[in-house]
Amino acid sequence: MADAVNTNSDARPDSDSGSGSGSGSGCASDSDPDRVLVLDFGSQYTQLIARRIREQRVYSEIWPCTKTLAEISAFRPRAIVLSGGPSSVHDEGSPSIDPGIFELGVPILGICYGLQLMCHLLGGRVTRSPAHEYGRAEIQHVAEESILSGFDANESLSVWMSHGDLVEKIPPSFEVLGRSKNCPYAIVMERARKIYGLQFHPEVVHTHRGRDILANFLFRIAKVHANWTMGSFIEREVAEVRDRVGQDSVICGLSGGVDSSVVTALLHRALGDQLIPVFVNNGLLREGEAEQVQSLFRDRLGVNLRYVDATDEFLRALDGVVDPEQKRKTIGRVFVEVFERAAKEAGPNAKWLAQGTLYPDVIESVSFKGPSATIKSHHNVGGLPERMHLKLIEPLRELFKDEVRILGRELGLPDDVVNRQPFPGPGLAVRVLGPITRDKLEVLRGADRIVFEEIEAAGLYDAIWQSFAVLLPVHSVGVMGDARTYEQVAAIRAVTSVDGMTADWAPIPHDVLARMSNRIINEVRGINRVVYDISSKPPATIEWE
């Protein structure tokens, strides 16, 4: 058994914009960048593998391990990586691959379960490890090879292990390059077919010089070229969008967040006024947000923005709704109704719908996965009704979040948009705990504004994944001006994270917290107590609802 946890979430249906192979690129063409294919066996780290490869300016895609040999060959990868996974090669129904993959003449790197599977298929032997390794381990490399080029043979390599099985015997044609105390074949290779295996995870930050190991595999062994850039992506995507859309119009839901802003900027560059962005004010935005979005896109970028103030409609629908899931469903339903009306007003030439789908969403829909629990509905609206008869266009579906931010800068979006912290689709509805009223929203906006101002003034905004205020459904006794008060409680939430999948509470300096608390209590009428949330994800979630 390799990785012990599978964190992939439930699948989403694929769109018509791809072939369903991964990001939707399908077979390679001569103008495409060099490609590395990552076959997913259910590892919690699979996305990290692809991201680490892309950080080297090499394009990578994640496909489920169930893809056929013909499909893999048609993709024309320059290298293949076999991910880890939670299974054992001895489990009934454990994921596998066609052994013909090793005869494609493509360099292959197996990681954790990927190593065990290749050894199992090629004549080696995998067994239950008498001493499982989870966490840090030391590797002694016993041979010099290109995957370890630049490493000092006299020093041990600190790596991150996560496995319950191990390779007891390597295939006859393999050589051992490194071992740990509990793992005799921690690094192996077969020279003739350029097959390499690692029992540890080079993609995680806990593995010392893991990126160097991946770089050696990419550039010294697979000889790929670092030709994946945002500049080339823009040129290719603009040409493709123009070709697909023709003279039609494209409708885009603009929220002001990073993803929808970048989609709007990219499609505006490709289509000009053929793009019709619709900005729906649901009454659940932060202070001044509606004005800021309109000013940026309409006034500064010259986008033909359509603004719909549907505050009353949303708040009527949310009247008395307490359950967080019901809030999300209500907001999603009303958004669809409002957006559908706006789409009809755009005229018969509006035949396309643009969405800010990112590559992690695509991966979730195609990756190999085991059972998973639904923690809560996704923050964003899940989809528009089929009766709208709009074709889907998703120009960011090949990109990770960090790449979207780079793309935004390339397109000229300001830093305050590109570096914006995530904001949930339901907005302040999931930060006003309990029933939502206009008065509560105004109280929360005032507290949230102060949190933002103090985080920014302290120079902490870019170092924090998310920071915001939450209005709690409790009242607290206080004393203000020698008088007894009985008012609401605000919680401050600030977390650090890489991708939002896990998060830790941010150690904000006490003086900054003190200023927040003092300002909120003195400046926001209706709050007399402020608390700081010091829970991590897991077990908590980042948002309170």
Coordinates of C-alpha atoms in Angstrom, one line a residue:
M1 CA 0.0 0.0 0.0
A2 CA 1.3 3.5 -0.8
D3 CA -0.5 6.8 0.1
A4 CA -2.8 6.3 3.0
V5 CA -5.4 9.0 2.1
N6 CA -7.4 9.8 -1.0
T7 CA -8.7 13.3 -0.9
N8 CA -10.2 13.6 -4.3
S9 CA -13.9 14.7 -4.2
D10 CA -16.9 13.6 -6.2
A11 CA -16.8 13.7 -9.9
R12 CA -18.3 16.5 -12.0
P13 CA -19.5 15.9 -15.6
D14 CA -17.1 16.9 -18.3
S15 CA -17.8 19.6 -20.8
D16 CA -17.9 19.5 -24.5
S17 CA -14.7 21.4 -24.8
G18 CA -12.3 18.5 -24.6
S19 CA -12.0 14.8 -25.4
G20 CA -12.2 13.7 -21.8
S21 CA -8.6 12.6 -21.7
G22 CA -7.4 15.0 -19.1
S23 CA -7.5 18.8 -19.6
G24 CA -9.3 18.1 -22.9
S25 CA -6.3 18.6 -25.2
G26 CA -6.6 15.1 -26.7
C27 CA -3.9 14.1 -29.1
A28 CA -0.8 16.2 -29.5
S29 CA 0.0 18.4 -32.5
D30 CA 3.3 19.6 -33.7
S31 CA 2.7 23.1 -32.4
D32 CA 2.0 21.9 -28.8
P33 CA 4.5 22.2 -26.0
D34 CA 6.3 19.0 -24.8
R35 CA 4.0 17.0 -22.7
V36 CA 4.4 14.8 -19.6
L37 CA 1.6 12.5 -18.7
V38 CA 0.9 11.7 -15.0
L39 CA -1.2 8.6 -14.6
D40 CA -3.2 8.8 -11.4
F41 CA -3.7 5.8 -9.1
G42 CA -5.6 7.8 -6.4
S43 CA -2.8 9.5 -4.6
Q44 CA -3.5 12.6 -2.4
Y45 CA -0.3 14.1 -4.0
T46 CA -1.1 13.5 -7.7
Q47 CA -1.9 17.2 -8.4
L48 CA 1.3 18.2 -6.7
I49 CA 3.3 16.0 -9.2
A50 CA 1.7 17.9 -12.2
R51 CA 2.2 21.2 -10.5
R52 CA 5.9 20.6 -9.8
I53 CA 6.4 19.6 -13.4
R54 CA 4.7 22.7 -14.6
E55 CA 6.9 24.8 -12.3
Q56 CA 9.7 23.6 -14.5
R57 CA 7.9 25.2 -17.5
V58 CA 7.0 21.8 -18.8
Y59 CA 3.4 21.0 -19.6
S60 CA 1.8 18.1 -17.8
E61 CA -1.6 16.5 -17.7
I62 CA -3.2 14.1 -15.2
W63 CA -5.1 11.1 -16.6
P64 CA -6.8 8.2 -14.7
C65 CA -4.8 5.0 -14.7
T66 CA -7.7 3.4 -16.5
K67 CA -6.8 5.0 -19.9
T68 CA -5.9 2.5 -22.6
L69 CA -2.5 2.0 -24.1
A70 CA -3.8 3.4 -27.4
E71 CA -5.0 6.6 -25.8
I72 CA -1.7 7.0 -24.0
S73 CA 0.3 6.5 -27.1
A74 CA -1.9 8.9 -29.1
F75 CA -1.2 11.7 -26.5
R76 CA 2.5 11.4 -27.5
P77 CA 4.0 12.1 -24.1
R78 CA 7.7 12.8 -23.8
A79 CA 7.7 11.2 -20.4
I80 CA 5.2 9.3 -18.1
V81 CA 4.9 9.5 -14.3
L82 CA 3.0 6.8 -12.4
S83 CA 1.6 8.4 -9.2
G84 CA 1.3 6.9 -5.8
G85 CA -2.0 5.6 -4.4
P86 CA -3.7 4.1 -1.4
S87 CA -3.9 0.5 -2.7
S88 CA -1.7 -2.5 -2.5
V89 CA -0.8 -4.4 -5.7
H90 CA -2.0 -7.5 -3.9
D91 CA -5.5 -6.1 -3.2
E92 CA -8.4 -7.5 -5.3
G93 CA -9.3 -5.0 -7.9
S94 CA -6.2 -2.8 -7.2
P95 CA -5.5 -0.3 -10.1
S96 CA -3.1 -1.4 -12.7
I97 CA -1.9 -0.5 -16.2
D98 CA -1.2 -2.3 -19.5
P99 CA 2.4 -3.6 -19.3
G100 CA 2.8 -2.4 -22.9
I101 CA 3.3 1.1 -21.5
F102 CA 6.9 0.0 -20.7
E103 CA 7.5 -0.7 -24.4
L104 CA 6.5 2.7 -25.7
G105 CA 10.0 3.9 -25.7
V106 CA 9.1 6.8 -23.3
P107 CA 11.0 7.4 -20.0
I108 CA 8.9 6.4 -17.1
L109 CA 9.1 7.5 -13.4
G110 CA 7.1 5.5 -10.8
I111 CA 6.5 7.1 -7.4
C112 CA 5.5 5.0 -4.4
Y113 CA 2.6 2.8 -5.6
G114 CA 3.8 3.6 -9.1
L115 CA 7.2 2.0 -8.2
Q116 CA 5.6 -1.0 -6.6
L117 CA 3.3 -1.6 -9.5
M118 CA 6.0 -1.4 -12.2
C119 CA 8.2 -3.9 -10.2
H120 CA 5.2 -6.2 -9.7
L121 CA 4.4 -6.2 -13.5
L122 CA 8.0 -6.6 -14.6
G123 CA 8.9 -9.6 -12.5
G124 CA 9.9 -8.2 -9.2
R125 CA 8.2 -8.9 -5.8
V126 CA 6.2 -6.6 -3.5
T127 CA 5.4 -7.5 0.0
R128 CA 3.9 -6.0 3.2
S129 CA 6.5 -3.9 4.9
P130 CA 7.4 -5.2 8.5
A131 CA 8.0 -1.5 9.4
H132 CA 5.8 1.0 7.7
E133 CA 7.3 4.3 6.8
Y134 CA 5.1 7.4 7.1
G135 CA 6.9 10.7 7.3
R136 CA 10.5 11.7 7.1
A137 CA 13.2 9.1 6.2
E138 CA 16.9 9.2 5.2
I139 CA 18.0 7.7 1.8
Q140 CA 21.6 6.6 1.2
H141 CA 22.3 6.5 -2.5
V142 CA 24.6 3.7 -3.5
A143 CA 25.2 4.6 -7.2
E144 CA 25.6 7.7 -9.3
E145 CA 23.0 8.2 -12.0
S146 CA 21.4 10.9 -14.0
I147 CA 18.3 11.1 -11.8
L148 CA 20.7 11.9 -8.9
S149 CA 23.0 14.2 -10.9
G150 CA 24.4 16.9 -8.7
F151 CA 23.8 15.0 -5.5
D152 CA 26.7 14.4 -3.1
A153 CA 27.1 10.6 -2.7
N154 CA 28.5 11.1 0.8
E155 CA 25.4 12.8 2.1
S156 CA 22.0 11.2 2.9
L157 CA 18.9 12.5 1.3
S158 CA 16.0 13.5 3.5
V159 CA 12.7 12.4 1.9
W160 CA 9.0 11.9 2.7
M161 CA 7.7 8.4 2.8
S162 CA 4.1 7.2 2.9
H163 CA 3.9 3.4 2.3
G164 CA 2.8 0.1 3.9
D165 CA 4.2 -2.1 1.2
L166 CA 7.7 -2.3 -0.2
V167 CA 9.7 -3.8 -3.1
E168 CA 11.3 -7.0 -1.7
K169 CA 12.9 -8.0 -5.0
I170 CA 13.5 -5.8 -8.1
P171 CA 13.0 -7.1 -11.6
P172 CA 16.1 -8.8 -13.1
S173 CA 16.9 -5.9 -15.4
F174 CA 16.8 -3.3 -12.6
E175 CA 19.5 -1.7 -10.6
V176 CA 19.3 -0.2 -7.1
L177 CA 20.4 3.5 -6.7
G178 CA 19.3 4.2 -3.1
R179 CA 18.0 2.6 0.0
S180 CA 16.7 3.6 3.4
K181 CA 16.8 1.8 6.8
N182 CA 13.5 0.1 6.2
C183 CA 13.4 0.1 2.4
P184 CA 16.2 -1.7 0.4
Y185 CA 15.0 -0.4 -3.0
A186 CA 14.1 3.2 -2.4
I187 CA 15.5 4.4 -5.7
V188 CA 15.8 2.0 -8.7
M189 CA 16.2 2.1 -12.4
E190 CA 16.3 0.1 -15.6
R191 CA 18.9 1.7 -17.8
A192 CA 17.8 0.3 -21.2
R193 CA 14.2 1.5 -21.2
K194 CA 14.9 4.6 -19.0
I195 CA 12.5 3.4 -16.3
Y196 CA 13.0 4.9 -12.8
G197 CA 11.3 4.3 -9.5
L198 CA 11.1 6.2 -6.2
Q199 CA 9.6 4.8 -3.0
F200 CA 9.3 8.3 -1.6
H201 CA 7.5 11.4 -2.8
P202 CA 9.7 14.0 -4.6
E203 CA 6.8 16.3 -5.2
V204 CA 6.2 17.2 -1.5
V205 CA 8.1 20.0 0.1
H206 CA 9.2 17.7 2.9
T207 CA 11.5 15.9 0.5
H208 CA 14.8 17.7 0.3
R209 CA 15.7 18.6 -3.3
G210 CA 12.7 16.8 -4.6
R211 CA 12.4 19.3 -7.4
D212 CA 15.9 18.6 -8.4
I213 CA 15.1 14.9 -8.7
L214 CA 12.1 15.7 -10.9
A215 CA 14.2 18.2 -13.0
N216 CA 16.8 15.5 -13.6
F217 CA 14.2 13.1 -14.8
L218 CA 12.6 15.7 -17.1
F219 CA 15.7 17.3 -18.6
R220 CA 18.5 14.8 -18.3
I221 CA 16.6 11.6 -18.9
A222 CA 13.5 12.5 -20.9
K223 CA 15.1 15.5 -22.6
V224 CA 12.0 17.6 -22.6
H225 CA 12.0 21.3 -23.4
A226 CA 10.9 24.0 -21.0
N227 CA 8.4 25.6 -23.4
W228 CA 5.2 25.9 -21.3
T229 CA 4.7 29.7 -20.7
M230 CA 1.7 31.9 -20.1
G231 CA 2.7 34.0 -23.2
S232 CA 2.4 31.0 -25.4
F233 CA -0.8 29.9 -23.7
I234 CA -2.4 33.3 -24.4
E235 CA -1.5 33.2 -28.1
R236 CA -2.8 29.6 -28.5
E237 CA -6.0 30.2 -26.5
V238 CA -6.9 33.5 -28.2
A239 CA -6.6 31.8 -31.6
E240 CA -8.6 28.8 -30.5
V241 CA -11.4 30.9 -29.0
R242 CA -11.7 33.0 -32.1
D243 CA -11.8 29.9 -34.3
R244 CA -14.5 28.2 -32.1
V245 CA -16.7 31.1 -31.5
G246 CA -16.7 32.8 -34.9
Q247 CA -19.2 35.6 -35.0
D248 CA -21.2 34.4 -32.0
S249 CA -21.4 36.1 -28.6
V250 CA -20.2 34.6 -25.4
I251 CA -21.9 35.2 -22.0
C252 CA -19.7 35.1 -18.9
G253 CA -20.6 35.3 -15.3
L254 CA -18.3 37.8 -13.6
S255 CA -18.0 37.8 -9.9
G256 CA -14.9 39.9 -9.4
G257 CA -12.9 36.9 -8.1
V258 CA -9.6 35.8 -9.6
D259 CA -10.9 33.1 -11.9
S260 CA -13.9 35.0 -13.4
S261 CA -11.8 38.1 -13.8
V262 CA -9.1 36.3 -15.7
V263 CA -11.6 34.5 -17.9
T264 CA -13.2 37.9 -18.7
A265 CA -9.9 39.6 -19.5
L266 CA -8.7 36.7 -21.7
L267 CA -12.0 36.4 -23.7
H268 CA -12.1 40.2 -24.0
R269 CA -8.7 40.1 -25.7
A270 CA -9.9 37.4 -28.0
L271 CA -13.4 38.6 -28.8
G272 CA -13.8 42.3 -27.8
D273 CA -17.5 43.2 -27.6
Q274 CA -18.5 39.7 -28.7
L275 CA -18.0 39.0 -25.0
I276 CA -21.0 39.9 -22.7
P277 CA -19.9 39.6 -19.0
V278 CA -22.8 39.7 -16.6
F279 CA -22.1 40.9 -13.0
V280 CA -24.9 39.9 -10.7
N281 CA -25.0 41.7 -7.3
N282 CA -26.6 39.3 -5.0
G283 CA -26.6 41.6 -2.0
L284 CA -24.0 39.4 -0.3
L285 CA -20.9 41.2 -1.5
R286 CA -18.3 43.0 0.7
E287 CA -18.3 46.7 1.2
G288 CA -17.8 48.7 -2.0
E289 CA -17.2 45.5 -4.0
A290 CA -19.9 46.1 -6.6
E291 CA -18.6 49.6 -7.4
Q292 CA -15.0 48.3 -7.6
V293 CA -15.8 45.5 -10.1
Q294 CA -17.7 47.9 -12.4
S295 CA -15.0 50.5 -12.2
L296 CA -12.2 48.1 -13.2
F297 CA -13.9 46.2 -16.0
R298 CA -16.1 48.9 -17.5
D299 CA -14.1 52.0 -17.0
R300 CA -10.5 50.8 -16.9
L301 CA -10.5 47.8 -19.2
G302 CA -13.3 48.9 -21.6
V303 CA -15.4 45.7 -21.2
N304 CA -19.0 45.7 -22.2
L305 CA -20.2 44.8 -18.7
R306 CA -23.8 44.2 -17.9
Y307 CA -24.7 44.9 -14.2
V308 CA -27.7 43.3 -12.6
D309 CA -28.6 44.4 -9.0
A310 CA -30.7 41.5 -7.7
T311 CA -30.2 42.2 -4.0
D312 CA -33.9 42.2 -3.2
E313 CA -34.5 39.0 -5.1
F314 CA -31.8 37.1 -3.2
L315 CA -32.6 38.4 0.2
R316 CA -36.3 37.6 -0.2
A317 CA -35.4 34.0 -1.2
L318 CA -33.0 33.8 1.8
D319 CA -35.5 35.1 4.4
G320 CA -35.6 32.7 7.3
V321 CA -33.1 30.2 5.8
V322 CA -30.7 28.9 8.5
D323 CA -29.2 25.7 7.2
P324 CA -25.9 26.3 5.3
E325 CA -26.6 23.8 2.6
Q326 CA -30.0 25.3 2.0
K327 CA -28.4 28.8 1.8
R328 CA -26.1 27.5 -1.0
K329 CA -28.9 25.8 -2.9
T330 CA -31.2 28.9 -2.6
I331 CA -28.4 31.2 -3.8
G332 CA -27.6 28.9 -6.7
R333 CA -31.2 28.6 -7.8
V334 CA -31.8 32.4 -7.7
F335 CA -28.5 33.0 -9.5
V336 CA -29.6 30.7 -12.3
E337 CA -32.9 32.5 -12.6
V338 CA -31.3 35.9 -12.8
F339 CA -28.5 34.8 -15.1
E340 CA -31.0 33.1 -17.4
R341 CA -32.9 36.3 -17.8
A342 CA -29.7 38.3 -18.5
A343 CA -28.8 35.7 -21.2
K344 CA -32.1 36.1 -22.9
E345 CA -31.6 39.9 -23.0
A346 CA -28.3 39.3 -24.7
G347 CA -30.1 38.3 -27.9
P348 CA -30.1 35.2 -30.2
N349 CA -26.4 35.6 -31.1
A350 CA -25.3 34.7 -27.6
K351 CA -24.6 31.0 -28.1
W352 CA -21.7 30.3 -25.7
L353 CA -21.3 30.3 -21.9
A354 CA -17.8 30.9 -20.5
Q355 CA -16.9 29.4 -17.1
G356 CA -13.8 29.7 -14.9
T357 CA -13.3 25.9 -14.6
L358 CA -9.7 25.2 -13.4
Y359 CA -7.6 22.1 -14.0
P360 CA -8.2 20.7 -10.4
D361 CA -12.0 20.6 -11.3
V362 CA -11.2 18.7 -14.4
I363 CA -8.9 16.3 -12.6
E364 CA -11.7 15.6 -10.0
S365 CA -14.0 14.6 -12.9
V366 CA -11.6 12.1 -14.5
S367 CA -9.1 10.9 -11.8
F368 CA -9.0 7.4 -10.4
K369 CA -10.7 7.7 -7.0
G370 CA -12.2 5.7 -4.2
P371 CA -15.2 6.5 -2.1
S372 CA -15.3 10.1 -0.7
A373 CA -17.6 12.0 1.6
T374 CA -19.3 15.3 0.6
I375 CA -18.3 17.8 3.3
K376 CA -20.4 20.6 1.8
S377 CA -21.6 21.8 -1.6
H378 CA -19.0 23.7 -3.7
H379 CA -18.9 27.4 -3.1
N380 CA -19.6 28.2 -6.7
V381 CA -22.8 27.6 -8.7
G382 CA -22.8 24.1 -10.0
G383 CA -24.2 24.7 -13.5
L384 CA -26.8 26.3 -15.6
P385 CA -30.0 24.5 -16.9
E386 CA -29.8 22.6 -20.2
R387 CA -32.8 24.6 -21.5
M388 CA -30.5 27.6 -22.0
H389 CA -28.9 25.6 -24.9
L390 CA -25.5 27.3 -24.6
K391 CA -22.3 25.7 -25.6
L392 CA -19.6 25.7 -23.0
I393 CA -16.2 27.3 -23.3
E394 CA -13.7 27.0 -20.4
P395 CA -10.5 28.8 -21.4
L396 CA -8.7 28.1 -18.0
R397 CA -9.4 24.4 -17.8
E398 CA -5.7 23.5 -18.4
L399 CA -4.5 25.8 -15.5
F400 CA -3.8 25.5 -11.8
K401 CA -4.7 28.4 -9.5
D402 CA -1.1 29.8 -9.4
E403 CA -1.0 29.7 -13.2
V404 CA -4.2 31.6 -13.4
R405 CA -2.7 34.4 -11.3
I406 CA 0.4 34.5 -13.6
L407 CA -2.0 34.6 -16.6
G408 CA -3.9 37.5 -15.0
R409 CA -0.7 39.5 -14.7
E410 CA 0.2 38.8 -18.3
L411 CA -3.2 40.1 -19.3
G412 CA -2.7 43.4 -17.4
L413 CA -5.0 42.8 -14.5
P414 CA -3.9 44.8 -11.4
D415 CA -2.3 43.1 -8.4
D416 CA -5.3 43.7 -6.1
V417 CA -7.4 41.5 -8.4
V418 CA -4.7 38.9 -9.3
N419 CA -3.7 38.4 -5.6
R420 CA -7.2 38.6 -4.2
Q421 CA -7.9 36.1 -1.5
P422 CA -10.6 33.5 -2.3
F423 CA -14.2 34.6 -1.6
P424 CA -17.0 32.0 -1.5
G425 CA -19.7 32.1 -4.2
P426 CA -22.5 32.5 -1.6
G427 CA -20.6 35.5 -0.3
L428 CA -21.4 36.8 3.1
A429 CA -24.4 34.4 3.4
V430 CA -22.1 31.8 4.8
R431 CA -20.4 34.3 7.1
V432 CA -23.6 35.5 8.7
L433 CA -24.4 32.4 10.8
G434 CA -28.1 31.7 11.1
P435 CA -30.8 33.8 9.5
I436 CA -29.7 36.6 7.1
T437 CA -31.0 40.1 7.3
R438 CA -29.9 43.4 5.8
D439 CA -28.9 44.7 9.2
K440 CA -26.7 41.7 9.9
L441 CA -25.0 42.0 6.5
E442 CA -24.2 45.7 7.2
V443 CA -22.7 44.8 10.6
L444 CA -20.6 42.1 9.0
R445 CA -19.4 44.3 6.2
G446 CA -18.2 46.9 8.7
A447 CA -16.2 44.3 10.6
D448 CA -14.9 42.6 7.5
R449 CA -13.6 45.9 6.1
I450 CA -11.6 46.5 9.3
V451 CA -10.1 43.0 9.2
F452 CA -9.0 43.7 5.6
E453 CA -7.6 47.1 6.4
E454 CA -5.6 45.9 9.3
I455 CA -4.2 42.8 7.5
E456 CA -3.2 45.0 4.6
A457 CA -1.7 47.7 6.8
A458 CA 0.4 45.1 8.6
G459 CA 1.8 43.8 5.2
L460 CA 0.2 40.3 5.8
Y461 CA -2.4 40.2 3.0
D462 CA -0.3 38.2 0.5
A463 CA 1.0 35.8 3.1
I464 CA -2.5 34.8 4.2
W465 CA -4.7 32.5 2.2
Q466 CA -7.9 33.9 3.5
S467 CA -8.8 36.5 6.2
F468 CA -12.3 37.6 7.1
A469 CA -14.9 38.3 9.8
V470 CA -17.8 36.0 10.7
L471 CA -20.9 37.2 12.5
L472 CA -21.9 34.6 15.2
P473 CA -25.6 33.9 16.1
V474 CA -25.0 34.6 19.8
H475 CA -25.2 37.8 21.9
S476 CA -22.8 38.7 24.6
V477 CA -23.0 41.0 27.7
G478 CA -20.6 43.9 27.6
V479 CA -20.0 47.3 29.1
M480 CA -19.7 50.4 26.9
G481 CA -19.7 53.9 28.2
D482 CA -20.6 52.7 31.7
A483 CA -23.8 51.1 30.3
R484 CA -24.6 47.4 29.9
T485 CA -24.8 46.1 26.4
Y486 CA -26.1 42.9 25.0
E487 CA -24.8 42.7 21.4
Q488 CA -23.4 40.4 18.8
V489 CA -20.0 38.6 18.6
A490 CA -17.7 38.7 15.7
A491 CA -15.0 36.0 15.0
I492 CA -11.9 36.8 13.0
R493 CA -10.7 33.9 10.7
A494 CA -7.3 34.0 9.1
V495 CA -5.5 30.9 7.6
T496 CA -2.4 30.0 5.7
S497 CA -2.6 27.4 3.0
V498 CA -1.1 26.4 -0.4
D499 CA -4.3 25.2 -2.2
G500 CA -7.1 25.4 0.4
M501 CA -7.2 21.6 0.8
T502 CA -5.5 21.9 4.2
A503 CA -5.0 25.1 6.2
D504 CA -3.6 26.3 9.5
W505 CA -4.6 29.3 11.5
A506 CA -2.4 32.3 10.8
P507 CA -0.2 33.5 13.8
I508 CA -1.3 37.1 13.4
P509 CA 0.8 39.4 15.8
H510 CA -1.1 40.2 18.9
D511 CA -0.9 44.0 18.3
V512 CA -2.6 43.5 15.0
L513 CA -5.4 41.5 16.5
A514 CA -5.8 44.1 19.3
R515 CA -6.2 46.8 16.7
M516 CA -8.8 44.8 14.8
S517 CA -10.8 44.1 18.0
N518 CA -10.6 47.6 19.3
R519 CA -11.7 49.1 15.9
I520 CA -14.5 46.6 15.4
I521 CA -16.0 47.2 18.8
N522 CA -15.7 50.9 18.6
E523 CA -16.6 51.5 15.0
V524 CA -19.2 48.8 14.2
R525 CA -22.4 49.4 15.9
G526 CA -23.9 46.1 17.1
I527 CA -20.7 44.2 18.1
N528 CA -19.3 44.2 21.6
R529 CA -17.0 41.1 21.6
V530 CA -14.4 39.8 19.1
V531 CA -12.8 36.3 19.2
Y532 CA -10.0 34.7 17.1
D533 CA -10.5 31.3 15.4
I534 CA -7.5 29.1 16.0
S535 CA -8.7 25.9 14.4
S536 CA -7.0 24.2 11.4
K537 CA -8.4 22.4 8.4
P538 CA -8.9 19.6 9.1
P539 CA -10.7 19.1 11.4
A540 CA -12.5 22.4 10.8
T541 CA -13.2 24.0 7.4
I542 CA -11.9 27.4 6.4
E543 CA -15.4 28.9 6.1
W544 CA -17.7 28.5 9.1
E545 CA -20.6 27.3 6.9

